mmCIF file of C-alpha atoms in Angstrom:
data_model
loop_
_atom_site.group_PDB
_atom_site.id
_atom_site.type_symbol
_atom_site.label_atom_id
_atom_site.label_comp_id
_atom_site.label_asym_id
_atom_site.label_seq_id
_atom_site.Cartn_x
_atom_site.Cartn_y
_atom_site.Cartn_z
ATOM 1 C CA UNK A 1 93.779 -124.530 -55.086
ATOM 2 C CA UNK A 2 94.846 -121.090 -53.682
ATOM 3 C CA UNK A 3 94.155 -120.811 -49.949
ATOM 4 C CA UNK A 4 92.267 -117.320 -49.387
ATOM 5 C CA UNK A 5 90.884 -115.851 -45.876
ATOM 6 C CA UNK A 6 87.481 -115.649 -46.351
ATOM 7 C CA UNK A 7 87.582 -113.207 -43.659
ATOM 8 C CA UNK A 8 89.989 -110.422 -44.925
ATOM 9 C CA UNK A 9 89.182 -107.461 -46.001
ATOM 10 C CA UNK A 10 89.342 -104.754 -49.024
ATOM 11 C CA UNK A 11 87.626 -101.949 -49.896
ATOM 12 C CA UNK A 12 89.372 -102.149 -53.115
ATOM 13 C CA UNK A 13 87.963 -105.375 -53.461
ATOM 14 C CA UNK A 14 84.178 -104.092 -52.501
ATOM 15 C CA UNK A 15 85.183 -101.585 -55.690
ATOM 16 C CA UNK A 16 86.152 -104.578 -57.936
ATOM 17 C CA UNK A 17 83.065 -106.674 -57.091
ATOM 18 C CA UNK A 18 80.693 -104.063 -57.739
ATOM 19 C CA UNK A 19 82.467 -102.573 -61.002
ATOM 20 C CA UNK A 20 82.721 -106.295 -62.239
ATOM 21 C CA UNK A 21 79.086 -106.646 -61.481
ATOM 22 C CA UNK A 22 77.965 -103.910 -64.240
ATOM 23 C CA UNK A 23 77.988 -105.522 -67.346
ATOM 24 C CA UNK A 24 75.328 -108.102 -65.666
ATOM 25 C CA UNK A 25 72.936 -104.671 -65.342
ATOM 26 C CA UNK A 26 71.598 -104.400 -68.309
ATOM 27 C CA UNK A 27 69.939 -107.740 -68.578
ATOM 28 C CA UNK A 28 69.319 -107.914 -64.569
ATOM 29 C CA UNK A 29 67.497 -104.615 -65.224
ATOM 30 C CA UNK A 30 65.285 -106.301 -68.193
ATOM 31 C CA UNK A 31 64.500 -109.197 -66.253
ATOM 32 C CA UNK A 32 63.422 -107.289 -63.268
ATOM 33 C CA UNK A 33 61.233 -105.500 -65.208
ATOM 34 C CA UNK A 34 59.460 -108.186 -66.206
ATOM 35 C CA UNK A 35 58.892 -109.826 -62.994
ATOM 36 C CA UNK A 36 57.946 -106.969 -61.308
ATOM 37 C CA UNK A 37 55.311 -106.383 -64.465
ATOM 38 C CA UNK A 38 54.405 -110.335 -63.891
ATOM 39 C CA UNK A 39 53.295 -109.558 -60.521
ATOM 40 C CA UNK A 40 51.558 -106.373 -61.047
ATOM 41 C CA UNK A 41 49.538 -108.947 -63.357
ATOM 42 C CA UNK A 42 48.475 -111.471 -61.395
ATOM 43 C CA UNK A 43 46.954 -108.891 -59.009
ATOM 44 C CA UNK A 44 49.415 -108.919 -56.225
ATOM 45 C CA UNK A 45 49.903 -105.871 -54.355
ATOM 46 C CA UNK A 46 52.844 -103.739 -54.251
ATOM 47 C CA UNK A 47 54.062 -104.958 -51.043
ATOM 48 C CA UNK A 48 53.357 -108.694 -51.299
ATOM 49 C CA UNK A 49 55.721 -107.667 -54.900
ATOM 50 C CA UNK A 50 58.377 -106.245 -53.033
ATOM 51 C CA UNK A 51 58.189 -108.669 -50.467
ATOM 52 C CA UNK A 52 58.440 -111.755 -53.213
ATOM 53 C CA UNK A 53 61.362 -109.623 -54.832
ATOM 54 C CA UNK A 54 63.326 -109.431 -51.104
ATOM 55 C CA UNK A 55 62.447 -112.892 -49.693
ATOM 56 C CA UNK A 56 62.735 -115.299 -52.912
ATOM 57 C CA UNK A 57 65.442 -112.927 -54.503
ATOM 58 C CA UNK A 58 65.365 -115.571 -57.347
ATOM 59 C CA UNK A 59 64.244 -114.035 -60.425
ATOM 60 C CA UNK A 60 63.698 -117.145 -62.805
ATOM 61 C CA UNK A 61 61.542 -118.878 -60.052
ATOM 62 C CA UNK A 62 59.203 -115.578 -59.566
ATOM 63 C CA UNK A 63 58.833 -115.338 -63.118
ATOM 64 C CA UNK A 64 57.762 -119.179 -63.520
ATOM 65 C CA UNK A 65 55.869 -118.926 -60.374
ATOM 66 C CA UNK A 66 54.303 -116.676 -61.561
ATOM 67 C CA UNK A 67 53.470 -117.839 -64.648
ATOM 68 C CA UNK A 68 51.355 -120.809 -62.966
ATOM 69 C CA UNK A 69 50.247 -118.374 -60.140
ATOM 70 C CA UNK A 70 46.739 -120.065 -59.264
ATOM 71 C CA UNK A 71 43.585 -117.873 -58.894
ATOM 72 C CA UNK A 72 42.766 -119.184 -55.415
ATOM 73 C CA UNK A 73 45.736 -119.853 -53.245
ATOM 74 C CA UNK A 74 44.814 -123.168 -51.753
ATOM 75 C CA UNK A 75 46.758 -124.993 -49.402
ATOM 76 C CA UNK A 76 47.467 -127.568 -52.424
ATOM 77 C CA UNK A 77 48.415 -124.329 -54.495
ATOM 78 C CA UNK A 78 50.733 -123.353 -52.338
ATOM 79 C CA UNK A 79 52.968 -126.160 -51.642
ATOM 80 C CA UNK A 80 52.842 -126.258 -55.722
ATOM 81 C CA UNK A 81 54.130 -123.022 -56.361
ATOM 82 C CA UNK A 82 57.051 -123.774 -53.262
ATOM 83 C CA UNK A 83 57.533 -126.891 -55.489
ATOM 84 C CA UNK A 84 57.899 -125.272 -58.160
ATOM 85 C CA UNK A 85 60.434 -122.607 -57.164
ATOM 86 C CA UNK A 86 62.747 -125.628 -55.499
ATOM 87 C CA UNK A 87 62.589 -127.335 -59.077
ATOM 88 C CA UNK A 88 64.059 -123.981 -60.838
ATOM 89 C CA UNK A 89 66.433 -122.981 -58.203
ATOM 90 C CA UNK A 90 67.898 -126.161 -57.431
ATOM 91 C CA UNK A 91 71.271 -125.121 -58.968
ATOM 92 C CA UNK A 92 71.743 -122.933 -56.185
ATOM 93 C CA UNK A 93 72.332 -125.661 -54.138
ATOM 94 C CA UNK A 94 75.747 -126.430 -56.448
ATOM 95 C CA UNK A 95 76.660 -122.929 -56.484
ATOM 96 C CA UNK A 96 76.543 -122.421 -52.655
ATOM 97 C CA UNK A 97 78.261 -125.943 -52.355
ATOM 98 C CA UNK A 98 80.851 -124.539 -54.352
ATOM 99 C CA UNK A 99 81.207 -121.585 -52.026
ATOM 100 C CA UNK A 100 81.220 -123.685 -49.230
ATOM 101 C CA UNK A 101 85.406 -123.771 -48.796
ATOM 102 C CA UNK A 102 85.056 -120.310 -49.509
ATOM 103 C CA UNK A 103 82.874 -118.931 -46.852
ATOM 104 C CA UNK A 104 83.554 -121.557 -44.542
ATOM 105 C CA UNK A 105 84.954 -119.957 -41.356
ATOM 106 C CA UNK A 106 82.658 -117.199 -41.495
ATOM 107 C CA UNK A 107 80.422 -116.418 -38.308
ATOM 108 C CA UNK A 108 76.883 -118.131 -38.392
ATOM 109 C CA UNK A 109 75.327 -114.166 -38.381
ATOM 110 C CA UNK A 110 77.134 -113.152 -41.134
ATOM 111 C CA UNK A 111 77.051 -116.693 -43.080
ATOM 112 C CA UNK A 112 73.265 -116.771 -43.421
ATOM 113 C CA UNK A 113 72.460 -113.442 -44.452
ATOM 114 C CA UNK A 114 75.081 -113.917 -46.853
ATOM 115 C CA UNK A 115 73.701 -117.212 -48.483
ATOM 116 C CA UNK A 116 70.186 -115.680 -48.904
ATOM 117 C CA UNK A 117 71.858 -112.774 -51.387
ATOM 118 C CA UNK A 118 73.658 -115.356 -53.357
ATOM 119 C CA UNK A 119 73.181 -115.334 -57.121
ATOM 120 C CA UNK A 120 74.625 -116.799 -60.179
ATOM 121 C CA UNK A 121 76.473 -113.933 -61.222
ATOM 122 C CA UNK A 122 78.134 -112.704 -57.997
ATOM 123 C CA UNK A 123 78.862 -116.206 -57.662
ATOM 124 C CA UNK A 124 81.009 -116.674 -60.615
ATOM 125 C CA UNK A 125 82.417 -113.045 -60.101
ATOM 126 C CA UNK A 126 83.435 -114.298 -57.203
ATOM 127 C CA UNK A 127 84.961 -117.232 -57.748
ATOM 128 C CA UNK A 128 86.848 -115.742 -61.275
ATOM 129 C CA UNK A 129 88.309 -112.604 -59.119
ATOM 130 C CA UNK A 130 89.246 -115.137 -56.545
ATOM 131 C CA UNK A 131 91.567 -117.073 -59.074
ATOM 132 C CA UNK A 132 93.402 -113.815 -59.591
ATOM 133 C CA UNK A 133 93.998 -113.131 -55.892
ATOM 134 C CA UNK A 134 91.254 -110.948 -54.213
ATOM 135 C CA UNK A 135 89.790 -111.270 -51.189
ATOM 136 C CA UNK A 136 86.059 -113.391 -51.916
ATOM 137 C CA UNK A 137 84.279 -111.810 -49.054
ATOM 138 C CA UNK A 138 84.592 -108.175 -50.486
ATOM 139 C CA UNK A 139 83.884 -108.919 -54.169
ATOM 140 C CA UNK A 140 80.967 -111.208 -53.223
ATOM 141 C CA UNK A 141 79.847 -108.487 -51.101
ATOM 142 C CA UNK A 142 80.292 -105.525 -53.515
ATOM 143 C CA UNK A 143 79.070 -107.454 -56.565
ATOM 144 C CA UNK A 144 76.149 -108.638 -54.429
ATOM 145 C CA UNK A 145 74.979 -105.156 -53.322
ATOM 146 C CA UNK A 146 74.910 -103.905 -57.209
ATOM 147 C CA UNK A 147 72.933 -106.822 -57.849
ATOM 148 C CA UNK A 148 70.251 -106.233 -55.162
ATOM 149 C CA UNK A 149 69.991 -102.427 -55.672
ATOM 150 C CA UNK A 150 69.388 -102.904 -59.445
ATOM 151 C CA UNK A 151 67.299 -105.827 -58.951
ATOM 152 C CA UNK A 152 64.991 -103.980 -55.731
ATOM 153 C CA UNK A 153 64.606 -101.009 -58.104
ATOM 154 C CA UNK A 154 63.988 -102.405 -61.418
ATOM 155 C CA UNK A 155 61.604 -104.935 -60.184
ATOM 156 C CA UNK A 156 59.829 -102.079 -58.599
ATOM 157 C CA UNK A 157 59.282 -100.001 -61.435
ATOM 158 C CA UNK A 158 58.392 -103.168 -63.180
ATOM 159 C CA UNK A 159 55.420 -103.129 -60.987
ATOM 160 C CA UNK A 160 54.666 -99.585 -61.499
ATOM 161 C CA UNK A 161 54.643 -99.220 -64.974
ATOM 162 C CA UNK A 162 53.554 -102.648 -65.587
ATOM 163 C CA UNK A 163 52.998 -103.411 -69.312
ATOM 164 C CA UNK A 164 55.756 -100.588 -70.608
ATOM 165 C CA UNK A 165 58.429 -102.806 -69.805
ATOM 166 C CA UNK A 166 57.110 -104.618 -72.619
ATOM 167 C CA UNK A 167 58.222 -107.909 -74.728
ATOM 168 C CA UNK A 168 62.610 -107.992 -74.086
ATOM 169 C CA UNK A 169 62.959 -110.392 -76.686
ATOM 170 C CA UNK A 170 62.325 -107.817 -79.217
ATOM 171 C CA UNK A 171 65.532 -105.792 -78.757
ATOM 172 C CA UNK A 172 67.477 -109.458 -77.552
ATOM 173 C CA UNK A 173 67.261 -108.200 -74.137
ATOM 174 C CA UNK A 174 66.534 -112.337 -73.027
ATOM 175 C CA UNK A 175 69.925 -112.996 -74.507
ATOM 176 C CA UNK A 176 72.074 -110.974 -72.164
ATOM 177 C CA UNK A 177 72.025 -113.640 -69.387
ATOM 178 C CA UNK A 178 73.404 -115.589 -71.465
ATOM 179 C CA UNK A 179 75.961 -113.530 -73.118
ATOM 180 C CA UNK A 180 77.324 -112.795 -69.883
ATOM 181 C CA UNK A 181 77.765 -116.188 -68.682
ATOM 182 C CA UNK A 182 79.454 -117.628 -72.251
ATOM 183 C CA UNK A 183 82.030 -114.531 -71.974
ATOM 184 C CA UNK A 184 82.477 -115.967 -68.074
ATOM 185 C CA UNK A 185 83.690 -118.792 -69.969
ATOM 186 C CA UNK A 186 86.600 -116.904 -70.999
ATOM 187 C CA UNK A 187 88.921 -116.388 -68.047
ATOM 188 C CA UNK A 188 87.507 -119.853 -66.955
ATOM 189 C CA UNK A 189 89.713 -121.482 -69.532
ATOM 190 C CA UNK A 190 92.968 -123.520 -67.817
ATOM 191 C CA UNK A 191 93.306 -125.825 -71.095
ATOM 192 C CA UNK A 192 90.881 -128.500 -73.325
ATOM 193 C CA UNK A 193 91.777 -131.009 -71.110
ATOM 194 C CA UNK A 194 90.143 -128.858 -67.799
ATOM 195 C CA UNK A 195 87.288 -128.087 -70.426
ATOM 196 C CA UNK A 196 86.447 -131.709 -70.842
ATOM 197 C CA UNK A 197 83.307 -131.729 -68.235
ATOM 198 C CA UNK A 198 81.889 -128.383 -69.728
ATOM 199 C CA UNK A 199 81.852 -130.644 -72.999
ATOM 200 C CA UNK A 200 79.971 -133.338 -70.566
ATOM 201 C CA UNK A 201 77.707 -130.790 -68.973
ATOM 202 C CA UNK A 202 76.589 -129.488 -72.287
ATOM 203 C CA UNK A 203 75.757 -132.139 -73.765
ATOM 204 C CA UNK A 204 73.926 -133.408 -71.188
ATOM 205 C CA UNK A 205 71.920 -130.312 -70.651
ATOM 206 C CA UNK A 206 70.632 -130.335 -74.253
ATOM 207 C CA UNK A 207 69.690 -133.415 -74.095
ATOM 208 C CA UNK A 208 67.795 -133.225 -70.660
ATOM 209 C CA UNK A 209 66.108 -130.381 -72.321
ATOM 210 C CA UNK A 210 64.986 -132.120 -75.976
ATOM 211 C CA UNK A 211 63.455 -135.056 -74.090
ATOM 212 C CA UNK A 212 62.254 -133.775 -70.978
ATOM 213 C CA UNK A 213 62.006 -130.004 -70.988
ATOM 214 C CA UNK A 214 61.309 -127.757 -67.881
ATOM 215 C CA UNK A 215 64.357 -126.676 -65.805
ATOM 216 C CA UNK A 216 66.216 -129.399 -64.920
ATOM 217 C CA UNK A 217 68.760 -129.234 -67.826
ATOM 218 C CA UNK A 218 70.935 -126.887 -65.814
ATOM 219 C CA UNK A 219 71.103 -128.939 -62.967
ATOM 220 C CA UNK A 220 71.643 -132.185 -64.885
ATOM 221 C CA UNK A 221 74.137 -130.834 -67.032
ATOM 222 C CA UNK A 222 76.081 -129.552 -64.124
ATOM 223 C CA UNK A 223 76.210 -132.765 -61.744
ATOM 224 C CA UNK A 224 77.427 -134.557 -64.981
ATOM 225 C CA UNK A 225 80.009 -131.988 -65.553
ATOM 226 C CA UNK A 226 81.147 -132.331 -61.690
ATOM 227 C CA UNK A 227 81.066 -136.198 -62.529
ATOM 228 C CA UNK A 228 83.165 -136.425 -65.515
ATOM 229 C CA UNK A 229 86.012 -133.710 -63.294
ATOM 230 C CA UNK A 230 85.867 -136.293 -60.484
ATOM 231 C CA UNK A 231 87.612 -139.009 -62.960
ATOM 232 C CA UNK A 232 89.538 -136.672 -64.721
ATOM 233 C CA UNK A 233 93.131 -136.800 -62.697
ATOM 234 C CA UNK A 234 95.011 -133.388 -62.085
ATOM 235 C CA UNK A 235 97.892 -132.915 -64.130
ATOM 236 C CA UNK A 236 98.817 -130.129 -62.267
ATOM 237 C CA UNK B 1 36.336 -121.977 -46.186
ATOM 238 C CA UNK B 2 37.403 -119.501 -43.482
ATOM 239 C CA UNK B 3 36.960 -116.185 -45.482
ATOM 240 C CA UNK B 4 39.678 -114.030 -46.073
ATOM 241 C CA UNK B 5 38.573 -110.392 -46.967
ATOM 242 C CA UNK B 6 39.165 -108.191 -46.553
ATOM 243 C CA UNK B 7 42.989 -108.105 -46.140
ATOM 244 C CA UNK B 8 44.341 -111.616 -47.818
ATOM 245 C CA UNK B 9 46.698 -113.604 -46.387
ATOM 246 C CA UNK B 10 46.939 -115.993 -48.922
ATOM 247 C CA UNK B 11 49.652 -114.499 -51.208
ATOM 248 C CA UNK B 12 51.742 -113.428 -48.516
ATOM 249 C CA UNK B 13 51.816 -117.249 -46.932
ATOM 250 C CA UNK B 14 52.802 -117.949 -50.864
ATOM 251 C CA UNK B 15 55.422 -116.257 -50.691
ATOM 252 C CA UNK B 16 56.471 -117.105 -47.512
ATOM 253 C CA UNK B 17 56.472 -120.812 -48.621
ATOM 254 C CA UNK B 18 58.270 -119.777 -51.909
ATOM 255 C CA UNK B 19 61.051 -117.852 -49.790
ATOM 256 C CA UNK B 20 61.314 -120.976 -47.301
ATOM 257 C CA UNK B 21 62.075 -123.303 -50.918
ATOM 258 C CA UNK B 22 64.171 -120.972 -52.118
ATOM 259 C CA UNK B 23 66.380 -120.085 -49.176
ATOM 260 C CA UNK B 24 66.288 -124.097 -48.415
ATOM 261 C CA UNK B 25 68.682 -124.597 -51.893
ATOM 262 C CA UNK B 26 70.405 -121.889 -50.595
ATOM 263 C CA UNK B 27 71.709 -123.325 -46.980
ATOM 264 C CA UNK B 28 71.040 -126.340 -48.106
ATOM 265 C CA UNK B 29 74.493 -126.871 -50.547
ATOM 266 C CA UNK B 30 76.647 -124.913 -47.975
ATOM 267 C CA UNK B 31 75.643 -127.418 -45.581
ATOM 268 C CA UNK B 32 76.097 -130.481 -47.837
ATOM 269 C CA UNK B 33 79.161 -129.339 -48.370
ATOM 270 C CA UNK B 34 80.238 -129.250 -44.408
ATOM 271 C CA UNK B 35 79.527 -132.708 -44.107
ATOM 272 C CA UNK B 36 81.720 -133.774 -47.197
ATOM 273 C CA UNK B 37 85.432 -134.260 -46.609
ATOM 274 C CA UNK B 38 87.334 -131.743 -49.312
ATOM 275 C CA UNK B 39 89.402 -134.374 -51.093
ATOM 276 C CA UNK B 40 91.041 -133.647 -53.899
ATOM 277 C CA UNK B 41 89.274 -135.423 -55.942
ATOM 278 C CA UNK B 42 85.971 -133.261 -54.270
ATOM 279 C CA UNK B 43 88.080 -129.778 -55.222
ATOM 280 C CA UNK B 44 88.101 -130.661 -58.567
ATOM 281 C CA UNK B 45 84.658 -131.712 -58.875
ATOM 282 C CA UNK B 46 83.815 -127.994 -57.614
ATOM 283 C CA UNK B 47 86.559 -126.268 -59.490
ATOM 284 C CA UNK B 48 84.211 -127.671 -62.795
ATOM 285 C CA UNK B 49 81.450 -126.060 -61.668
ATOM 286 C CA UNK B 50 81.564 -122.958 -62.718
ATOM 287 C CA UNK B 51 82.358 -123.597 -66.215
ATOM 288 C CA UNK B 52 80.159 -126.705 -66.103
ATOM 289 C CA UNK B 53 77.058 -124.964 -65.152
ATOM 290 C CA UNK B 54 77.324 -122.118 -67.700
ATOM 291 C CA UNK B 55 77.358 -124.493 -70.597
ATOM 292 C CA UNK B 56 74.889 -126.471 -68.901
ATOM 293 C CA UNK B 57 72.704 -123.424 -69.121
ATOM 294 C CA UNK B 58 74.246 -121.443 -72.005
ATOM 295 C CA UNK B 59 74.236 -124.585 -74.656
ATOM 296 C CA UNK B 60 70.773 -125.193 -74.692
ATOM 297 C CA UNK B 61 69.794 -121.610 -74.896
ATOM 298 C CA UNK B 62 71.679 -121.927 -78.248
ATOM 299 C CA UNK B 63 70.180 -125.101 -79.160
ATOM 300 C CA UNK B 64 66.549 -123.073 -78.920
ATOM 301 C CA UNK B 65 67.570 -119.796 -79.427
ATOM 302 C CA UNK B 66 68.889 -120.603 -83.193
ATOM 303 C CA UNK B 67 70.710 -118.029 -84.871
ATOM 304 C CA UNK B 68 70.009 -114.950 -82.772
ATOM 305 C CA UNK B 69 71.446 -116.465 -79.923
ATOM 306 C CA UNK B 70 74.189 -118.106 -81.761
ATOM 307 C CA UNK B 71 75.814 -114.719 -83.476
ATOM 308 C CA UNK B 72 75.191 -113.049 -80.225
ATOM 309 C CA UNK B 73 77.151 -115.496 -77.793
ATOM 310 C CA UNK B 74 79.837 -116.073 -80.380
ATOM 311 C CA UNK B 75 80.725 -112.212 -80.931
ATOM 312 C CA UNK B 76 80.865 -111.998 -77.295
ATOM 313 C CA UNK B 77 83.368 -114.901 -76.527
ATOM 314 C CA UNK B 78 85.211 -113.495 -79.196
ATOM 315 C CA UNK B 79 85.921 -109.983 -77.919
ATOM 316 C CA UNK B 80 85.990 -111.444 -74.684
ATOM 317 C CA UNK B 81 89.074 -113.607 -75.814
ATOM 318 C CA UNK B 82 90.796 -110.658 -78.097
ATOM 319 C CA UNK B 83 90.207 -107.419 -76.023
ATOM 320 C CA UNK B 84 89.487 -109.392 -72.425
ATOM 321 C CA UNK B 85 87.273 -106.594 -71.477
ATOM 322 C CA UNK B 86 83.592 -108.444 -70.647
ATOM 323 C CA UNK B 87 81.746 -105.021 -70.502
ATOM 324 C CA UNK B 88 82.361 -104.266 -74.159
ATOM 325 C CA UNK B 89 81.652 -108.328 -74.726
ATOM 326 C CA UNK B 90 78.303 -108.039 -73.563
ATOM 327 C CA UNK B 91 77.950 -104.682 -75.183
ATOM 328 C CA UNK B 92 79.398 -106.318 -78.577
ATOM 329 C CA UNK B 93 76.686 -109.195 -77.860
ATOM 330 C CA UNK B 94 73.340 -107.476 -77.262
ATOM 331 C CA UNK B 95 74.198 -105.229 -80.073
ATOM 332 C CA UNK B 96 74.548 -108.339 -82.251
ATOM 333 C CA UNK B 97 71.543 -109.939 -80.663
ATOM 334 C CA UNK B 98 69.103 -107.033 -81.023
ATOM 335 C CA UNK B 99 70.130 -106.095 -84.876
ATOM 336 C CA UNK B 100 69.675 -110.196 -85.247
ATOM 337 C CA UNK B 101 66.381 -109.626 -83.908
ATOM 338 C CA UNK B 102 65.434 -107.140 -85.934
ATOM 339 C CA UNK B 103 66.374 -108.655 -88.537
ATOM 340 C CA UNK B 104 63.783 -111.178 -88.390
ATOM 341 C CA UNK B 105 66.132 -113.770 -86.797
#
């Protein structure tokens, strides 16, 4: 593994992040929508919205949480919905592991702030820029601020307009997660035999997901894929 | 019940609790991560993580999505792998993925 300061900075690295960063818009921008039209909804107000949208900054959890949002917010209600977004977002816990030698000798004020902004996309931005020698710091942090921009905005005008945002499946909007993190794949790739736990983590994710659905496939498939590269020995 | 009108707390302390969860996963695998030696054999377990939790999340997508989601992933890795240019990828995909869609698919 390369050995990068975490600490150095670029400004043409800020540039890179955030220009890397724009092809996840357009699906970031759907999803938003829709959260911020979930919310609007259930009957929360625009602030307790924008405050869910800044504090949880974890769109898949909002949009489940709010799916099972309960009509009165009981003590026992609320520890459910927590539960519930810890259940979704437990993969976060791999990505910021993964970080980890990354961001490690950053100060404590700038380390924590920085954890709460981290996503899946700036993550792997990140960490695929990093391979080809930039400085992490400056593309997590450019990527990162395109992300929360878009994401403050769109999830704001979700609210406003509320049911215009209307159904994303219709135009394959719900697909363009997903298309950006297959085409991730791509500059991933260092041989079949380095490609052996995606295989594992696959597999295991489908299957997690026929017999036991919810959203713990990810998470499942991911610790198996981590398994299978912890037998597999370098040949590098 | 201690009534809460007229201003209501309760969705704010929701989403208080909901922030606390979230930012929890957050810290929480940075610090795991200080308290595990970085062996070699650790490096490589996190140097498959990327890739390992995009098929993790992409593959069953496909398994549910059916052909939609198929067409559309597959154009994209392709242009991704002959023009290495992911903004017209994901261009090349949602195009393929909406006309899929409205095509009944």
């Amino acid at each position: 593994m390369k050995t990068t300061k975490s600490d150095q900075w670029s400004r043409a690295d800020l540039e890179l992040g955030a220009r890397l960063a724009l092809p996840v818009l357009p699906g970031l921008i759907a999803f938003a929508l829709a959260v911020g039209a979930a919310a609007a909804a259930k009957g929360l107000s625009l602030l307790n919205s924008v405050l869910m949208n800044a504090l949880v900054f974890a769109g898949a959890s909002q949009l489940v949480a709010l799916e099972v949002w309960p009509e009165r917010l009981t003590i026992g209600a609320i520890a459910g919905l927590a539960l519930v977004v810890a259940t979704v977002n437990a993969r976060i816990l791999l990505i910021t592991a993964a970080l980890q030698p990354t961001f490690r000798d950053l100060p404590a004020w700038q380390l924590y702030p920085l954890l709460h902004i981290t996503t899946d996309p700036a993550w792997l931005i990140t960490m695929r820029a990093q391979r080809d020698g930039g400085s992490p710091l400056s593309i997590f942090l450019g990527a990162s601020l395109v992300l929360v921009v878009a994401w403050m905005t769109a999830s704001t005008a979700g609210y406003l307009f509320g049911a215009l945002a209307g159904d994303p499946r219709r135009f394959g909007l719900d697909l363009v997660m997903p298309i950006f993190f297959a085409t991730m794949l791509v500059p991933l790739w260092r041989g079949a035999r380095k490609a052996i736990p995606w295989i594992a983590a696959g597999a295991v994710a489908v299957a997690v997901q026929q017999l036991f659905g919810g959203w713990y496939f990810v998470v499942a498939g991911a610790i198996a894929g981590c398994a299978i590269a912890g037998f597999i020995d370098d040949s590098d | 019940m201690i009534p809460i009108e007229p201003f209501d707390y309760g969705p704010v302390i929701a989403i208080f609790a909901m922030a606390a969860a979230t930012y929890a996963m957050r810290a929480g695998g940075f610090w795991i991560m200080t308290h595990v030696p970085l062996t070699r054999r650790v490096s490589r377990m996190l140097a498959a993580l990327p890739g390992s939790v995009i098929a993790a999340t992409v593959l069953p997508i496909i398994a549910r999505g059916g052909l939609a989601a198929v067409l559309a992933i597959g154009t994209a890795v392709l242009v991704m792998v002959v023009r290495r240019n992911d903004f017209l990828a994901v261009i090349a995909g949602m195009s393929v993925a909406a006309a899929a869609r409205a095509a009944g698919l």
